[in-house]
Coordinates of C-alpha atoms and ligand atoms in Angstrom, one line a residue:
M128 CA -81.8 -9.4 -81.6
C129 CA -84.5 -7.4 -79.5
G130 CA -82.3 -4.3 -77.6
N131 CA -82.4 -1.2 -77.8
A132 CA -79.9 0.0 -80.5
D133 CA -82.7 2.4 -81.9
L134 CA -82.5 4.8 -78.2
P135 CA -80.2 7.8 -78.7
I136 CA -77.3 7.6 -75.4
S137 CA -78.6 11.1 -74.0
T138 CA -76.7 14.1 -74.8
H139 CA -76.0 15.2 -71.4
T140 CA -72.4 15.2 -70.3
L141 CA -70.5 16.6 -67.3
T142 CA -67.6 17.3 -69.8
S143 CA -66.9 17.1 -73.5
T144 CA -65.4 13.7 -73.4
R145 CA -61.8 12.9 -74.6
S146 CA -63.0 10.7 -78.0
E147 CA -64.4 14.1 -78.8
R148 CA -61.4 16.5 -78.4
M149 CA -58.5 14.0 -80.1
P150 CA -58.6 10.4 -81.4
F151 CA -56.9 7.6 -78.4
T152 CA -53.7 5.9 -79.8
P153 CA -53.6 2.7 -77.1
E154 CA -49.6 2.1 -78.3
K155 CA -48.9 5.7 -77.9
F156 CA -50.4 5.9 -74.0
I157 CA -49.3 2.6 -73.2
Q158 CA -45.9 3.7 -73.9
G159 CA -46.2 6.8 -72.3
A160 CA -47.7 5.8 -69.4
V161 CA -45.0 3.3 -68.6
S162 CA -42.5 5.6 -69.3
S163 CA -44.2 8.5 -66.5
I164 CA -44.7 5.4 -63.8
K165 CA -41.0 4.4 -64.3
G166 CA -40.3 8.1 -64.0
T167 CA -42.4 9.1 -60.8
V168 CA -41.7 5.9 -59.0
G169 CA -38.0 5.9 -60.2
G170 CA -36.2 3.2 -58.0
E171 CA -38.9 3.2 -55.2
R172 CA -41.4 -0.1 -54.2
A173 CA -44.6 0.4 -54.6
I174 CA -48.3 -1.5 -54.3
I175 CA -51.4 -1.1 -56.4
A176 CA -54.6 -1.5 -55.6
V177 CA -56.5 -3.8 -57.6
S178 CA -60.7 -3.9 -57.5
G179 CA -61.1 -6.8 -60.6
G180 CA -62.5 -4.2 -62.6
V181 CA -61.2 -3.3 -65.8
D182 CA -59.3 0.5 -64.8
S183 CA -57.1 -1.2 -61.7
S184 CA -56.5 -4.3 -63.8
V185 CA -55.1 -2.2 -66.7
A186 CA -53.1 0.0 -64.4
A187 CA -52.2 -3.4 -62.9
A188 CA -50.3 -4.5 -66.5
L189 CA -49.0 -0.8 -66.9
A190 CA -47.7 -0.9 -63.7
S191 CA -46.3 -4.3 -63.4
R192 CA -44.5 -3.7 -67.4
A193 CA -42.9 -0.1 -66.0
L194 CA -41.7 -1.4 -62.5
G195 CA -41.1 -5.4 -62.5
K196 CA -40.5 -6.9 -59.3
S197 CA -41.0 -3.8 -57.7
I198 CA -44.9 -3.7 -57.9
Y199 CA -47.3 -5.5 -55.0
C200 CA -50.3 -6.2 -56.5
V201 CA -53.2 -6.3 -53.7
F202 CA -56.9 -7.1 -53.8
V203 CA -58.4 -6.1 -50.7
D204 CA -61.9 -8.5 -49.7
T205 CA -63.8 -5.7 -48.4
G206 CA -66.6 -8.3 -47.5
L207 CA -68.9 -6.2 -50.5
M208 CA -67.3 -7.9 -53.8
R209 CA -68.8 -9.4 -56.5
K210 CA -69.6 -13.9 -55.8
D211 CA -65.9 -15.7 -55.8
E212 CA -64.1 -12.3 -57.2
G213 CA -61.0 -13.0 -55.3
K214 CA -60.4 -15.8 -56.9
L215 CA -61.9 -15.1 -60.2
V216 CA -59.1 -12.1 -60.4
K217 CA -56.6 -13.9 -59.3
A218 CA -56.8 -16.1 -62.2
M219 CA -57.5 -13.5 -64.9
L220 CA -54.7 -11.2 -63.8
S221 CA -52.0 -14.2 -63.7
R222 CA -53.2 -15.4 -67.3
A223 CA -52.5 -11.9 -67.4
G224 CA -49.0 -12.6 -66.0
V225 CA -50.1 -9.9 -62.9
E226 CA -49.3 -11.6 -59.6
L227 CA -52.3 -10.7 -56.9
H228 CA -52.7 -11.3 -53.2
V229 CA -55.4 -11.0 -51.7
V230 CA -56.1 -9.4 -48.0
D231 CA -59.1 -10.6 -46.2
A232 CA -60.4 -7.4 -44.4
S233 CA -64.1 -7.7 -44.5
A234 CA -64.3 -7.6 -40.6
D235 CA -62.4 -4.0 -40.4
F236 CA -65.4 -2.9 -43.5
F237 CA -68.4 -3.8 -41.5
I238 CA -67.0 -2.5 -38.3
A239 CA -66.6 0.9 -39.4
L240 CA -69.4 0.8 -41.6
K241 CA -72.5 0.4 -38.8
G242 CA -74.7 2.0 -38.7
V243 CA -74.0 4.7 -41.3
G244 CA -76.7 5.4 -43.7
D245 CA -75.5 8.6 -45.7
P246 CA -74.3 7.6 -49.4
E247 CA -71.3 10.1 -49.2
R248 CA -69.9 9.2 -45.6
K249 CA -69.9 5.7 -46.3
R250 CA -68.2 6.6 -49.5
K251 CA -65.5 8.4 -47.1
I252 CA -65.3 5.6 -44.5
I253 CA -64.4 2.7 -47.6
G254 CA -61.7 4.9 -48.5
E255 CA -60.4 5.6 -45.7
R256 CA -60.1 2.2 -44.7
F257 CA -58.7 1.3 -47.9
I258 CA -56.4 3.7 -48.0
R259 CA -55.2 2.0 -44.5
V260 CA -54.9 -1.1 -45.9
F261 CA -52.7 -0.4 -48.2
E262 CA -50.8 1.9 -45.7
A263 CA -49.8 -1.7 -43.1
E264 CA -49.4 -3.2 -47.0
A265 CA -47.1 -0.6 -47.8
K266 CA -45.2 -0.4 -44.7
K267 CA -44.6 -4.8 -44.7
R268 CA -42.9 -4.0 -48.6
K269 CA -41.4 -1.2 -48.2
A270 CA -43.3 1.1 -50.9
A271 CA -43.3 4.8 -50.6
Y272 CA -46.1 4.4 -53.9
L273 CA -49.8 3.5 -54.3
V274 CA -50.8 3.5 -57.5
Q275 CA -54.5 3.5 -58.4
G276 CA -56.9 3.1 -61.3
T277 CA -58.5 6.1 -61.6
I278 CA -59.9 7.5 -64.2
A279 CA -61.2 10.9 -65.6
P280 CA -65.0 10.4 -64.7
D281 CA -64.1 9.6 -60.9
W282 CA -62.6 13.1 -60.9
I283 CA -64.5 14.4 -62.2
E284 CA -67.7 13.3 -60.7
S285 CA -65.8 13.6 -57.0
G286 CA -66.1 17.4 -57.6
G287 CA -63.5 19.9 -56.2
G288 CA -62.6 23.2 -57.0
S289 CA -65.2 24.9 -59.5
R290 CA -66.8 21.5 -60.0
E291 CA -70.3 20.3 -58.4
T292 CA -69.6 17.0 -56.4
I293 CA -72.0 14.5 -57.7
K294 CA -70.7 11.3 -55.3
S295 CA -67.0 11.3 -54.0
H296 CA -65.4 7.8 -56.0
H297 CA -63.9 5.8 -52.7
N298 CA -60.1 6.5 -55.0
V299 CA -60.8 10.5 -55.2
G300 CA -62.9 12.2 -52.8
G301 CA -63.3 9.2 -50.7
L302 CA -59.3 9.5 -50.1
P303 CA -58.4 10.8 -46.7
K304 CA -56.7 13.7 -46.0
K305 CA -53.4 12.6 -44.8
L306 CA -51.8 9.9 -47.0
G307 CA -49.0 8.2 -45.6
M308 CA -48.3 7.9 -49.7
K309 CA -47.7 9.2 -52.9
L310 CA -50.4 8.6 -55.4
C311 CA -49.8 7.3 -59.3
E312 CA -52.7 7.1 -60.9
P313 CA -51.6 6.5 -65.0
L314 CA -55.2 6.7 -66.1
R315 CA -56.5 9.5 -64.9
D316 CA -57.5 11.1 -68.4
L317 CA -58.7 8.0 -69.8
Y318 CA -62.3 7.3 -70.2
K319 CA -63.4 3.3 -69.7
H320 CA -63.8 2.7 -73.4
E321 CA -60.4 4.3 -73.5
V322 CA -59.1 2.1 -70.8
R323 CA -60.5 -1.0 -72.7
I324 CA -59.3 -0.5 -76.1
T325 CA -55.7 0.0 -73.9
A326 CA -56.7 -3.5 -72.2
R327 CA -56.8 -4.9 -75.6
A328 CA -53.8 -3.7 -76.8
L329 CA -52.2 -4.8 -73.8
G330 CA -53.0 -8.5 -74.3
L331 CA -55.4 -8.7 -71.1
P332 CA -58.2 -11.7 -71.5
P333 CA -61.3 -10.2 -73.4
E334 CA -63.3 -11.6 -70.2
M335 CA -61.1 -8.0 -68.4
S336 CA -61.3 -6.3 -71.2
E337 CA -64.8 -6.4 -72.0
R338 CA -66.0 -7.0 -68.7
Q339 CA -68.4 -4.5 -66.8
P340 CA -67.3 -1.8 -64.7
F341 CA -67.1 -2.6 -61.3
P342 CA -67.7 0.4 -58.4
G343 CA -64.3 0.5 -56.2
P344 CA -66.9 0.8 -53.0
G345 CA -68.3 -2.5 -54.2
L346 CA -71.7 -3.1 -53.4
A347 CA -72.0 -0.4 -50.5
V348 CA -73.1 1.9 -53.3
R349 CA -75.9 -1.2 -54.2
I350 CA -77.2 -1.0 -50.8
V351 CA -79.4 1.7 -49.9
G352 CA -78.6 2.8 -46.1
E353 CA -77.1 1.1 -43.7
I354 CA -74.8 -1.8 -44.5
T355 CA -75.1 -5.0 -43.0
P356 CA -73.4 -8.8 -43.5
E357 CA -76.4 -9.8 -44.6
K358 CA -77.5 -7.1 -47.0
A359 CA -74.3 -7.4 -48.6
R360 CA -75.1 -11.6 -49.0
I361 CA -78.4 -10.8 -50.3
V362 CA -77.1 -8.0 -53.3
R363 CA -74.2 -10.6 -54.1
E364 CA -76.9 -13.7 -54.6
A365 CA -79.2 -11.0 -56.6
C366 CA -76.1 -9.3 -58.9
A367 CA -74.8 -13.2 -60.0
I368 CA -79.2 -14.0 -60.4
V369 CA -78.7 -11.0 -62.8
E370 CA -75.4 -11.2 -64.3
E371 CA -76.0 -14.5 -65.0
E372 CA -79.5 -14.3 -66.6
L373 CA -78.6 -11.2 -69.1
E374 CA -75.3 -13.1 -70.2
R375 CA -77.6 -16.2 -71.3
A376 CA -80.2 -13.8 -72.9
A377 CA -77.5 -12.0 -74.9
D378 CA -75.4 -15.6 -75.7
D379 CA -78.9 -16.5 -77.1
G380 CA -79.4 -13.7 -79.3
K381 CA -82.3 -12.2 -77.1
I382 CA -80.5 -8.8 -76.2
E383 CA -77.2 -7.0 -76.6
L384 CA -75.1 -7.2 -73.2
P385 CA -75.7 -3.9 -71.2
W386 CA -73.2 -2.0 -70.6
Q387 CA -73.2 -2.5 -67.0
Y388 CA -76.3 -4.7 -65.0
F389 CA -76.6 -6.0 -61.2
A390 CA -79.3 -5.5 -58.5
A391 CA -79.4 -2.8 -55.7
L392 CA -80.8 -3.9 -52.5
L393 CA -83.3 -1.0 -50.7
P394 CA -83.7 -0.7 -47.5
S395 CA -87.6 -1.0 -46.9
K396 CA -89.4 -3.7 -46.8
T397 CA -93.2 -4.3 -48.3
V398 CA -95.7 -7.0 -47.4
G399 CA -96.2 -10.3 -50.0
V400 CA -97.5 -14.0 -49.5
R401 CA -95.3 -16.8 -49.4
G402 CA -97.8 -19.7 -49.2
D403 CA -100.2 -18.9 -47.3
E404 CA -98.8 -16.7 -45.0
R405 CA -97.8 -13.3 -45.0
S406 CA -94.4 -12.3 -45.5
Y407 CA -92.5 -8.8 -45.1
Q408 CA -89.2 -9.4 -47.0
Y409 CA -86.9 -6.7 -49.1
T410 CA -86.9 -4.9 -52.0
V411 CA -84.1 -6.0 -55.0
V412 CA -83.6 -3.4 -57.9
V413 CA -82.6 -4.4 -60.9
R414 CA -80.4 -2.3 -62.9
A415 CA -79.3 -2.4 -66.5
V416 CA -78.3 0.4 -68.7
R417 CA -76.1 1.6 -72.0
S418 CA -73.5 4.2 -72.0
L419 CA -70.2 5.0 -73.8
D420 CA -68.0 6.4 -70.6
G421 CA -70.3 5.8 -67.7
M422 CA -71.2 9.9 -67.6
T423 CA -74.5 9.7 -68.7
A424 CA -76.4 6.4 -69.3
N425 CA -79.9 5.2 -71.0
F426 CA -81.7 1.9 -69.1
S427 CA -81.6 -1.3 -71.6
H428 CA -84.6 -2.1 -72.7
I429 CA -85.0 -6.0 -71.2
P430 CA -87.6 -8.0 -72.6
P431 CA -90.5 -9.2 -70.4
D432 CA -89.4 -12.7 -70.4
V433 CA -86.0 -12.4 -69.0
L434 CA -86.9 -9.7 -66.5
Q435 CA -89.7 -12.4 -65.5
K436 CA -87.0 -15.2 -64.9
I437 CA -85.1 -13.1 -62.7
S438 CA -87.7 -12.4 -60.6
T439 CA -88.5 -15.8 -60.2
R440 CA -85.1 -16.7 -59.4
I441 CA -84.4 -13.6 -57.1
T442 CA -87.4 -14.3 -54.9
N443 CA -86.7 -18.0 -55.3
E444 CA -83.6 -18.6 -54.9
I445 CA -82.7 -15.2 -51.9
R446 CA -85.2 -16.5 -49.1
E447 CA -85.4 -12.8 -48.0
A448 CA -86.2 -10.6 -51.5
G449 CA -89.5 -10.5 -51.5
R450 CA -90.0 -8.1 -54.3
V451 CA -88.2 -7.3 -57.3
L452 CA -88.0 -3.9 -59.3
Y453 CA -86.8 -3.0 -62.3
D454 CA -85.5 0.5 -62.5
I455 CA -86.2 2.5 -65.8
T456 CA -84.3 6.3 -65.2
N457 CA -81.5 6.9 -67.5
K458 CA -78.6 9.2 -66.2
P459 CA -79.1 11.8 -65.5
P460 CA -81.2 12.6 -63.9
A461 CA -80.1 9.4 -61.8
T462 CA -76.4 7.6 -61.5
V463 CA -75.5 4.6 -62.5
E464 CA -75.0 3.3 -59.2
L465 CA -77.9 4.0 -56.4
E466 CA -75.5 5.7 -53.8
Ligands
LIG749 P1 -72.2 6.6 -61.5 O1 -73.4 6.1 -60.3 O2 -71.8 7.8 -61.0 O3 -71.5 5.5 -61.8 O4 -73.4 7.0 -62.6 C1 -70.7 5.8 -63.3 C2 -69.7 4.7 -63.1 O5 -68.2 4.6 -62.3 C3 -69.0 3.7 -61.1 N1 -68.4 3.9 -60.2 C4 -67.6 3.9 -59.3 N2 -66.5 3.7 -59.3 N3 -65.6 4.5 -57.7 C5 -65.4 3.8 -59.0 O6 -64.3 3.2 -59.2 C6 -66.8 4.7 -57.1 O7 -66.9 4.8 -56.1 C7 -67.8 5.0 -58.0 N4 -69.0 5.2 -58.0 C8 -69.6 4.6 -59.1 C9 -70.2 3.2 -61.7 O8 -70.1 1.4 -61.1 C10 -70.0 3.7 -63.2 O9 -69.7 2.5 -63.7

């Protein structure tokens, strides 16, 4: 087994983790969360935003337990989701008894993001777009509440009060000031590993409970600078290749599956050669990290032959990609995502 189990995860944290403070009992948490959702939402209707990540899926499963038919689960296709994400998430949640409704809002997102390069601005626009879609859905369903899968690092990193803003997570700092709905956030106090423990206790399938994290703004935070449908396609294909190859390497016992692994796209093109001709194409960054809760992370030590396979596949299968780099930065000083 090749991996990096010998490397300690950076001990720098932005806050002490919950696990350092108290043991986590999922059954107790589930019981409390279900009764708190019932108490908060009361007899009203609610919609829930499901992104396909474990956080929103756990929030959906809890809300579904608490509210039964008066919860409506929405998956917004922003055009910035992973390959086949909508279909996959719908199938996974349906096995857990949760019905998901897919709304295609990709055209709206690309129009709103056109010409925008600043990461914080992008996050705010995405947060705002999401809310507009949810408001429209809530109006149709006469829902007063929006249930979100916000977890502790989302609001810690989004700053406010005496805290520094690291990045405005779309579901916190990216929310517009005027919100036409009341918020219900049952996972606000949890860290990622506690969400996974809860997912297992709720009986969610392992492909969901053990799924690597996927950020709410999706591929938008993996495209450095301006977003275009072309760049979204490139990074989506590259992410799928990284996932396939690292999962294969893990299945073959070559590596321990990283905590999170994906590709990102840099805005700069570089010169290369294709056949006998000069090329000028995009640069793809491969990122794979080990972490416990996303607050700190160490880059994964991936064997060169696995990286080589990823690089060859990306440059062969994606016409617009001419160069592949591997990111060897920890968090801090970097963050997991590139924006
Ligand atoms: P960073 O990039 O902040 O990521 O080191 C830590 C973890 O959080 C995910 N992430 C997000 N999740 N909304 C989310 O729901 C966001 O805006 C967001 N930004 C980052 C990231 O994928 C990693 O797992």
